[in-house]
Short mmCIF file of C-alpha atoms in Angstrom, two decimals:
data_model
loop_
_atom_site.label_atom_id
_atom_site.label_comp_id
_atom_site.label_asym_id
_atom_site.label_seq_id
_atom_site.Cartn_x
_atom_site.Cartn_y
_atom_site.Cartn_z
CA MET A 1 124.70 85.54 -41.50
CA GLY A 2 126.34 82.20 -40.46
CA ARG A 3 126.36 78.72 -41.81
CA PHE A 4 124.17 76.05 -39.88
CA ASP A 5 126.20 73.14 -41.08
CA ASP A 6 125.66 69.92 -39.08
CA GLY A 7 128.23 68.15 -41.37
CA GLN A 8 126.04 67.86 -44.42
CA GLY A 9 125.27 70.72 -45.01
CA ILE A 10 121.41 71.39 -43.85
CA GLY A 11 121.48 75.15 -44.43
CA THR A 12 122.66 78.44 -44.21
CA LEU A 13 121.61 80.66 -41.05
CA ARG A 14 120.82 84.13 -41.67
CA PHE A 15 119.45 87.04 -40.06
CA SER A 16 115.99 88.30 -41.77
CA GLY A 17 115.45 91.60 -40.83
CA ASP A 18 112.45 92.19 -43.65
CA GLU A 19 109.04 93.21 -42.51
CA ALA A 20 107.97 89.95 -42.69
CA ASN A 21 109.91 88.95 -39.69
CA PRO A 22 111.19 91.69 -38.48
CA CYS A 23 113.75 89.66 -35.37
CA GLY A 24 113.19 86.47 -37.03
CA PHE A 25 116.07 84.24 -38.55
CA ALA A 26 115.87 82.34 -41.53
CA VAL A 27 117.66 79.31 -43.32
CA ASP A 28 118.80 79.04 -46.71
CA PRO A 29 118.18 75.70 -47.81
CA LEU A 30 121.25 73.84 -49.47
CA PRO A 31 121.12 71.87 -52.68
CA ARG A 32 119.80 68.57 -51.98
CA ARG A 33 122.86 65.76 -51.99
CA ASP A 34 121.46 61.73 -52.35
CA PHE A 35 124.14 60.45 -49.77
CA GLY A 36 122.52 56.95 -50.10
CA PHE A 37 122.06 54.33 -47.26
CA ASN A 38 123.90 55.35 -44.06
CA PRO A 39 124.20 52.77 -41.43
CA LEU A 40 125.26 54.42 -38.87
CA ARG A 41 123.30 57.49 -39.32
CA LEU A 42 119.90 55.41 -38.75
CA THR A 43 121.76 53.79 -35.69
CA GLN A 44 121.56 57.72 -34.31
CA TRP A 45 118.34 58.54 -34.95
CA LEU A 46 117.19 55.40 -33.53
CA LEU A 47 118.89 55.70 -30.58
CA LEU A 48 117.72 59.48 -30.07
CA ALA A 49 114.11 58.27 -30.37
CA TRP A 50 114.54 56.07 -28.09
CA LEU A 51 116.11 58.40 -25.81
CA PHE A 52 112.68 60.41 -26.12
CA VAL A 53 111.07 57.81 -25.09
CA PHE A 54 112.61 56.51 -22.83
CA ALA A 55 112.14 59.73 -21.05
CA GLY A 56 108.70 60.12 -21.45
CA HIS A 57 108.31 57.05 -19.68
CA ILE A 58 110.38 58.36 -16.70
CA THR A 59 108.65 61.51 -16.41
CA GLU A 60 105.63 59.08 -16.07
CA VAL A 61 106.65 56.22 -13.47
CA GLY A 62 108.10 59.63 -11.35
CA ALA A 63 104.54 61.09 -11.27
CA ASP A 64 102.64 57.31 -10.52
CA GLY A 65 105.10 56.27 -8.11
CA GLY A 66 107.82 54.55 -9.44
CA SER A 67 111.61 55.52 -8.49
CA ASN A 68 110.91 59.32 -7.91
CA GLY A 69 108.54 61.16 -6.10
CA PRO A 70 106.34 60.75 -3.08
CA ALA A 71 104.03 57.95 -4.51
CA ALA A 72 107.68 55.93 -5.01
CA ASP A 73 108.71 56.81 -1.39
CA GLU A 74 105.10 55.31 0.01
CA GLN A 75 105.66 52.30 -2.23
CA ASN A 76 109.26 52.16 -0.66
CA PHE A 77 108.72 52.67 2.69
CA SER A 78 105.09 49.84 1.97
CA LEU A 79 108.12 47.38 1.17
CA ARG A 80 110.21 47.74 3.90
CA LEU A 81 107.44 47.74 6.54
CA LYS A 82 106.23 44.49 5.05
CA SER A 83 109.63 42.41 5.75
CA VAL A 84 109.99 44.32 9.06
CA SER A 85 106.58 43.22 10.20
CA SER A 86 107.62 40.15 8.28
CA LEU A 87 110.77 39.47 10.91
CA THR A 88 109.93 40.13 14.25
CA GLU A 89 106.63 38.07 13.70
CA ALA A 90 109.87 35.57 12.82
CA LEU A 91 111.72 37.03 15.66
CA ASN A 92 108.81 36.30 18.31
CA ARG A 93 107.90 32.66 16.83
CA ILE A 94 111.48 31.99 17.81
CA ARG A 95 111.44 33.44 21.10
CA LYS A 96 108.45 30.73 22.22
CA GLU A 97 110.06 28.25 20.52
CA LYS A 98 113.58 28.61 22.54
CA ASN A 99 111.49 30.31 25.54
CA ALA A 100 113.31 33.00 25.48
CA GLY A 101 113.78 35.60 28.30
CA LYS A 102 113.36 39.42 29.25
CA ALA A 103 116.54 40.67 26.74
CA ALA A 104 114.49 38.60 23.75
CA GLU A 105 111.00 40.05 24.72
CA ALA A 106 112.48 43.93 25.32
CA LEU A 107 113.68 43.51 21.99
CA SER A 108 110.79 42.65 20.44
CA GLU A 109 109.21 45.65 22.11
CA ARG A 110 111.27 48.16 21.04
CA ILE A 111 111.10 47.20 17.32
CA GLN A 112 107.57 47.72 17.48
CA GLN A 113 107.62 50.88 19.21
CA LEU A 114 110.58 51.64 16.48
CA THR A 115 107.66 50.29 13.99
CA MET A 116 105.02 52.34 14.94
CA ALA A 117 106.92 55.55 15.59
CA ALA A 118 108.11 55.21 12.07
CA SER A 119 104.06 54.70 11.09
CA GLU A 120 103.34 57.79 12.72
CA LEU A 121 106.11 59.83 10.89
CA ALA A 122 105.18 58.20 7.42
CA ASN A 123 101.24 59.67 8.06
CA LYS A 124 102.93 62.84 8.54
CA GLY A 125 104.22 62.53 5.10
CA GLU A 126 108.26 62.50 6.82
CA MET A 127 109.13 59.46 5.15
CA VAL A 128 112.75 59.79 4.65
CA LYS A 129 112.38 59.58 8.36
CA GLY A 130 110.13 56.80 8.81
CA ARG A 131 112.10 54.98 6.54
CA ALA A 132 115.02 55.85 8.85
CA LEU A 133 113.52 54.01 11.72
CA LEU A 134 112.26 51.51 9.76
CA ASP A 135 115.67 50.44 8.78
CA GLN A 136 116.88 50.48 12.71
CA ALA A 137 114.46 48.46 13.47
CA TYR A 138 115.05 45.44 10.39
CA GLU A 139 118.22 45.35 11.34
CA MET A 140 117.50 44.94 15.32
CA ALA A 141 115.13 41.86 14.01
CA LYS A 142 118.02 40.38 12.15
CA VAL A 143 120.04 40.62 14.29
CA GLY A 144 118.07 39.32 17.19
CA ILE A 145 117.06 36.47 15.08
CA GLU A 146 120.37 35.47 14.74
CA GLN A 147 121.08 35.77 17.85
CA LEU A 148 118.59 33.33 19.08
CA ARG A 149 119.36 30.84 16.67
CA GLN A 150 122.87 31.06 18.46
CA GLY A 151 121.71 30.70 21.95
CA ASP A 152 123.04 34.51 22.53
CA ILE A 153 119.97 35.06 24.03
CA LEU A 154 119.56 34.25 27.45
CA THR A 155 117.00 31.60 28.54
CA HIS A 156 115.38 30.16 31.13
CA GLU A 157 118.60 28.27 31.75
CA ALA A 158 120.35 31.42 32.84
CA ASN A 159 117.03 32.84 34.31
CA LYS A 160 118.86 33.22 37.80
CA ASP A 161 118.22 36.65 38.38
CA GLN A 162 115.54 38.60 36.32
CA PHE A 163 116.69 41.62 36.19
CA LYS A 164 120.04 40.51 34.79
CA ILE A 165 118.83 38.77 31.52
CA VAL A 166 120.43 40.42 28.57
CA PRO A 167 121.67 39.71 25.83
CA ASP A 168 125.95 39.05 25.77
CA ARG A 169 126.38 41.01 22.76
CA GLU A 170 123.58 43.76 23.77
CA ASP A 171 125.09 46.82 23.70
CA ASN A 172 125.60 49.26 26.83
CA THR A 173 122.61 51.79 25.54
CA THR A 174 119.73 48.65 25.34
CA ARG A 175 120.93 47.41 28.43
CA SER A 176 120.90 50.20 30.32
CA SER A 177 116.90 51.34 28.91
CA PHE A 178 116.48 47.51 29.70
CA ILE A 179 117.57 48.38 33.47
CA GLU A 180 116.31 52.09 33.64
CA GLN A 181 112.02 50.16 32.17
CA HIS A 182 112.48 47.66 34.62
CA PHE A 183 113.41 50.31 37.65
CA GLU A 184 110.44 52.65 36.78
CA LEU A 185 107.93 49.60 36.33
CA ARG A 186 108.62 48.60 39.97
CA LEU A 187 108.73 52.17 41.10
CA LYS A 188 105.15 52.36 40.23
CA SER A 189 104.24 49.52 41.72
CA VAL A 190 105.38 50.56 44.54
CA GLN A 191 103.50 54.12 44.69
CA THR A 192 100.35 52.11 43.81
CA LEU A 193 100.75 49.89 46.94
CA THR A 194 101.79 52.63 49.45
CA ASP A 195 99.39 54.96 48.41
CA ALA A 196 96.53 52.07 48.40
CA MET A 197 98.49 50.70 52.30
CA ASP A 198 98.11 54.80 53.80
CA ARG A 199 94.41 54.77 51.77
CA ILE A 200 93.72 51.54 54.13
CA ARG A 201 95.66 52.65 57.40
CA GLU A 202 93.59 55.51 57.50
CA ALA A 203 90.32 53.99 56.93
CA LYS A 204 91.23 51.17 59.35
CA LYS A 205 92.48 54.26 61.70
CA VAL A 206 95.42 51.85 62.23
CA ARG A 207 98.47 54.82 61.68
CA GLU A 208 100.25 53.95 65.22
CA GLU A 209 100.40 50.06 64.01
CA THR A 210 101.67 50.65 60.32
CA GLU A 211 103.44 54.24 60.99
CA GLN A 212 106.70 52.58 61.14
CA VAL A 213 106.58 50.40 58.60
CA SER A 214 105.16 53.16 56.39
CA GLY A 215 107.55 55.59 57.10
CA GLN A 216 110.23 52.68 56.05
CA ILE A 217 109.01 52.29 53.16
CA HIS A 218 109.01 55.81 52.27
CA LEU A 219 112.83 55.78 52.97
CA LEU A 220 112.88 52.75 50.95
CA THR A 221 111.88 54.82 47.86
CA ARG A 222 113.49 57.76 48.28
CA GLU A 223 116.73 55.90 48.14
CA ALA A 224 116.14 54.01 45.18
CA GLN A 225 115.93 56.73 43.35
CA GLN A 226 118.62 58.34 44.85
CA LEU A 227 120.48 55.12 43.48
CA ALA A 228 118.74 55.39 40.60
CA GLY A 229 119.55 59.03 39.41
CA ARG A 230 123.64 57.94 40.10
CA GLY A 231 122.90 54.95 38.23
CA GLU A 232 122.94 52.45 40.78
CA PHE A 233 119.40 50.81 39.46
CA ASN A 234 120.59 46.88 40.56
CA LYS A 235 120.80 48.16 43.82
CA GLY A 236 118.19 50.75 43.83
CA HIS A 237 115.99 47.76 42.38
CA THR A 238 117.00 45.55 45.58
CA LEU A 239 115.52 49.24 47.85
CA LEU A 240 112.78 48.44 45.88
CA ASP A 241 111.82 45.55 46.45
CA ARG A 242 112.23 45.30 50.23
CA ALA A 243 109.67 48.09 49.79
CA TYR A 244 107.41 46.28 47.47
CA ALA A 245 107.48 43.43 49.92
CA MET A 246 106.72 45.54 52.93
CA ALA A 247 103.63 47.40 51.67
CA LYS A 248 102.66 44.73 49.95
CA THR A 249 102.84 42.40 53.75
CA ALA A 250 101.26 45.51 54.96
CA ILE A 251 98.08 45.82 52.93
CA GLU A 252 97.56 41.98 53.49
CA GLN A 253 97.92 42.18 56.91
CA MET A 254 95.63 45.49 57.83
CA ARG A 255 92.80 44.01 55.78
CA ARG A 256 93.31 40.64 58.82
CA GLY A 257 94.10 42.37 61.37
CA ASP A 258 97.44 40.96 61.52
CA THR A 259 100.70 42.23 63.19
CA LEU A 260 102.94 40.01 61.94
CA VAL A 261 104.83 42.70 59.86
CA ASN A 262 106.19 44.51 63.05
CA GLU A 263 107.22 40.57 64.28
CA VAL A 264 109.31 39.88 61.23
CA GLU A 265 110.35 43.12 59.23
CA GLY A 266 111.79 44.63 61.43
CA HIS A 267 114.86 43.49 60.35
CA PHE A 268 114.17 43.50 56.70
CA LEU A 269 116.20 47.34 56.50
CA VAL A 270 119.76 47.90 56.00
CA THR A 271 120.37 51.34 57.40
CA LYS A 272 122.07 53.89 55.33
CA GLU A 273 124.86 54.02 57.17
CA LYS A 274 125.52 50.74 56.74
CA ARG A 275 125.14 50.48 53.06
CA ASP A 276 127.58 53.09 52.37
CA GLY A 277 131.00 51.63 52.07
CA ASP A 278 132.80 49.54 49.07
CA ASP A 279 130.78 46.40 47.22
CA SER A 280 132.38 43.79 49.93
CA SER A 281 130.67 45.14 52.87
CA TYR A 282 127.55 46.16 51.17
CA GLY A 283 127.20 42.24 50.10
CA GLU A 284 128.12 40.78 53.89
CA GLN A 285 125.30 43.61 55.06
CA ASN A 286 123.17 42.70 53.64
CA PHE A 287 123.90 39.02 54.08
CA GLU A 288 123.32 39.55 57.91
CA ALA A 289 120.52 41.61 57.41
CA ARG A 290 118.90 38.76 55.24
CA LEU A 291 119.89 36.46 57.53
CA LYS A 292 118.53 38.34 60.53
CA THR A 293 115.20 38.31 58.78
CA VAL A 294 115.09 34.59 58.06
CA ASP A 295 116.32 34.05 61.88
CA ALA A 296 113.07 35.80 63.06
CA LEU A 297 110.27 34.05 60.29
CA THR A 298 111.98 31.10 61.01
CA VAL A 299 111.11 31.43 64.48
CA ALA A 300 107.64 32.57 63.80
CA LEU A 301 106.99 29.78 61.29
CA ASP A 302 107.90 27.74 64.44
CA ARG A 303 105.29 29.04 66.75
CA ILE A 304 102.53 29.20 64.25
CA LEU A 305 103.30 25.20 63.32
CA LYS A 306 102.76 24.09 66.99
CA GLU A 307 99.79 27.12 67.08
CA LYS A 308 98.12 25.44 64.18
CA ASN A 309 99.45 21.28 65.22
CA ALA A 310 100.00 22.28 61.28
CA GLY A 311 100.72 19.12 58.35
CA LYS A 312 103.96 17.18 57.91
CA GLU A 313 104.41 19.27 54.50
CA VAL A 314 104.78 22.43 56.49
CA GLN A 315 106.66 20.76 58.76
CA ASP A 316 108.82 19.61 56.22
CA ALA A 317 109.58 23.03 54.77
CA SER A 318 110.30 24.11 58.23
CA SER A 319 113.12 21.96 58.05
CA GLN A 320 114.37 23.01 55.02
CA VAL A 321 114.42 26.42 55.50
CA HIS A 322 116.64 25.48 58.98
CA GLN A 323 119.08 23.17 56.60
CA TYR A 324 119.50 26.14 54.29
CA MET A 325 120.09 28.92 56.50
CA GLU A 326 122.85 26.65 57.97
CA GLU A 327 124.16 26.16 54.59
CA ALA A 328 124.47 29.64 53.79
CA ARG A 329 126.16 29.79 57.39
CA LYS A 330 128.85 27.85 55.81
CA LEU A 331 129.17 29.01 52.31
CA VAL A 332 129.69 32.74 53.73
CA GLY A 333 131.90 31.75 56.10
CA ALA A 334 134.69 29.92 53.76
CA GLY A 335 134.39 32.98 51.94
CA ALA A 336 131.13 31.91 49.00
CA LEU A 337 129.61 35.40 49.64
CA ASP A 338 127.26 35.06 45.95
CA GLN A 339 126.40 30.96 46.66
CA GLY A 340 125.15 31.96 50.48
CA ARG A 341 122.76 34.71 49.63
CA ASN A 342 121.16 32.69 46.82
CA VAL A 343 120.77 29.27 49.43
CA LEU A 344 119.38 32.05 51.97
CA ASP A 345 117.56 33.52 49.60
CA LYS A 346 115.71 29.92 49.04
CA ALA A 347 114.65 30.00 53.01
CA TYR A 348 113.54 33.13 52.61
CA VAL A 349 111.26 32.63 50.12
CA ILE A 350 110.43 29.28 51.35
CA VAL A 351 109.96 30.31 55.27
CA LYS A 352 108.14 33.60 54.19
CA ALA A 353 105.40 31.69 51.74
CA ASN A 354 104.50 29.27 54.26
CA ILE A 355 103.78 31.66 57.22
CA VAL A 356 101.79 33.85 54.98
CA GLN A 357 99.38 30.43 54.20
CA LEU A 358 99.20 29.35 58.01
CA ARG A 359 98.21 32.72 58.87
CA HIS A 360 96.41 33.45 56.26
CA GLY A 361 94.82 29.99 55.04
CA ASP A 362 94.75 29.11 50.79
CA VAL A 363 93.20 32.29 49.75
CA LEU A 364 95.70 35.03 49.81
CA VAL A 365 94.59 37.16 47.60
CA LYS A 366 91.16 37.18 47.03
CA ILE A 367 89.58 38.49 49.86
CA LEU A 368 92.33 41.66 49.46
CA HIS A 369 89.86 44.73 48.04
CA PHE A 370 92.10 46.72 45.78
CA ALA A 371 90.80 50.67 44.72
CA SER A 372 90.77 49.79 41.14
CA ALA A 373 91.02 46.43 39.11
CA GLU A 374 94.50 48.05 37.75
CA GLU A 375 96.00 48.14 41.28
CA GLU A 376 95.39 44.66 41.51
CA TYR A 377 96.29 43.70 38.20
CA ILE A 378 99.86 45.26 39.33
CA TYR A 379 100.10 42.96 42.35
CA GLU A 380 99.21 40.12 40.54
CA LEU A 381 101.29 41.28 38.19
CA ASP A 382 104.21 41.62 40.50
CA ARG A 383 103.42 38.16 41.95
CA ASN A 384 103.70 36.68 38.96
CA ASP A 385 107.13 37.93 38.58
CA THR A 386 108.16 36.44 42.03
CA TYR A 387 107.17 32.98 41.10
CA ARG A 388 108.76 33.54 38.07
CA MET A 389 112.13 34.61 39.41
CA LEU A 390 111.07 32.03 41.51
CA ILE A 391 112.02 28.95 38.70
CA GLY A 392 115.40 29.92 38.49
CA LEU A 393 115.98 30.22 41.98
CA LEU A 394 114.35 27.04 43.57
CA ILE A 395 114.86 24.72 40.04
CA GLU A 396 118.42 23.80 40.23
CA GLU A 397 118.30 22.46 37.00
CA ALA A 398 119.38 23.97 33.46
CA PHE A 399 115.65 24.52 31.45
CA ASP A 400 116.94 21.96 28.70
CA ALA A 401 117.87 19.54 31.43
CA MET A 402 114.20 19.79 33.50
CA ASP A 403 111.24 16.96 33.63
CA PRO A 404 109.47 17.18 30.44
CA MET A 405 106.36 17.95 32.57
CA ILE A 406 107.91 20.47 34.52
CA LYS A 407 109.15 22.40 30.89
CA LYS A 408 105.89 21.99 30.36
CA LEU A 409 104.18 23.85 32.90
CA ILE A 410 106.32 26.55 32.58
CA ILE A 411 106.11 27.21 28.77
CA GLN A 412 102.05 27.42 29.51
CA SER A 413 102.50 29.68 32.28
CA ALA A 414 104.75 32.00 29.83
CA GLU A 415 102.13 31.80 27.00
CA LEU A 416 99.48 33.18 29.91
CA ARG A 417 101.58 35.53 30.74
CA ARG A 418 102.36 36.56 27.48
CA GLN A 419 97.80 36.67 26.94
CA ALA A 420 98.11 38.24 30.52
CA ASP A 421 100.39 41.54 29.07
CA GLN A 422 98.28 41.93 26.26
CA GLN A 423 95.06 42.24 27.76
CA GLY A 424 96.87 44.60 30.50
CA LYS A 425 98.08 46.42 27.31
CA ALA A 426 94.62 46.95 26.71
CA GLY A 427 92.90 48.36 29.36
CA HIS A 428 91.52 44.43 30.36
CA PHE A 429 92.64 44.11 33.51
CA GLU A 430 90.27 42.18 35.06
CA GLN A 431 90.21 39.39 32.29
CA ALA A 432 94.08 39.75 32.96
CA ILE A 433 94.34 39.41 36.37
CA LYS A 434 92.83 35.69 35.94
CA THR A 435 94.90 34.73 33.08
CA LEU A 436 97.91 36.00 35.48
CA GLU A 437 96.61 33.99 38.24
CA ASP A 438 96.52 31.20 35.72
CA SER A 439 100.31 31.65 34.92
CA THR A 440 101.14 31.93 38.63
CA MET A 441 99.47 28.82 39.42
CA GLU A 442 101.54 26.78 37.08
CA LEU A 443 104.55 27.96 37.95
CA ILE A 444 104.00 26.69 41.71
CA LYS A 445 102.32 23.35 40.48
CA ALA A 446 106.41 23.64 38.23
CA ILE A 447 107.91 24.51 41.62
CA ARG A 448 106.44 21.90 43.48
CA GLY A 449 106.92 18.71 40.93
CA SER A 450 110.72 20.13 41.49
CA GLY A 451 110.22 18.71 44.83
CA VAL A 452 110.18 22.36 46.81
CA ASN A 453 107.53 22.23 49.66
CA ILE A 454 105.56 25.79 48.18
CA PRO A 455 102.22 27.12 49.29
CA GLY A 456 100.38 28.84 46.42
#
């Protein structure tokens, strides 16, 4: 027998080994005492009662979606998802207002990818992993908005090279991923056009005439992939650009029976042996090869000018090309290689565009017959990208300093391009092709409005 006492002498605890309760315990009550009113005791009992009620409330909330349990996780995930969606909308709105470049667009796409991946994980019941991805998306959107407001993400003002548009404070991982993604997209475009070119070669039985060009394109593509495998994506992308231009030109010429490709593209390649060496040597050899190409194109342009009895607009373009070439030579001779290349690129773009215009008239793409709408969409996508790049190349003013009408055309083109991208992603390729053509025409108007003679 033992005493059970809570300090008030409630009773005595004893073992009851009787027949009625053979294994039980019993409490013998002590005589009751009159303690009177005790505020401390009352407070203790009230506190105890409140704890019982609160514990029951916690259990109920945990079961119904409060701070504990799966329902609570779902609720928290939904709230975070709404926050990320709101920030993403704000990011895209500011991106459009500031007419931001590729980096901001890539950031927005990355956030959307994270959000979609998070939602997929949540649907599988993996709330913790999904919430972790949402947290990443949230931080990326928040930082992106801050950078856009501060002007850290480059806009049209720095759009000299569409493959170098990255945030000033972007981390190396994001930058590498961005460049890789563009390399893969370009590679896909080249492969699509190369397949189309080979198919047309077979159908038109022009294998001898284009065999050399086809071999050069395949060689460039392989070497571009090798460079990318070593992490040299920029150099690889340069080779892909050449392969793409050659394939595109070859397709146009085979469709029309034109043999200009062999006449002017023979100088377009820089051989693998010449490309080996340091970056300085590579740049100089690149310039010399480009100069030979422009020389050949200029000779062709001048000859076609006489054949076609072209008007003043094209003659002015020819004069402009000659001026650019002379300026480029002087710059490179003075050691300003990068500036010389930029000027030469202007000459190349103008002369080639005018040759195509003179050779084939105003209709450039309509008479091409692609195997599918998607194939033509890829073609138009690259054509639009080319003119977007030309905005930065041919219009020297910063975006903010441009004529309001030109700025308006550029903004309209960007909005049409955004619509075309969405249509393409949804598989509406025919609709996307028309939208891309409209977007490209706005860019052509902007370039012409700046005083540069370029055909559309």
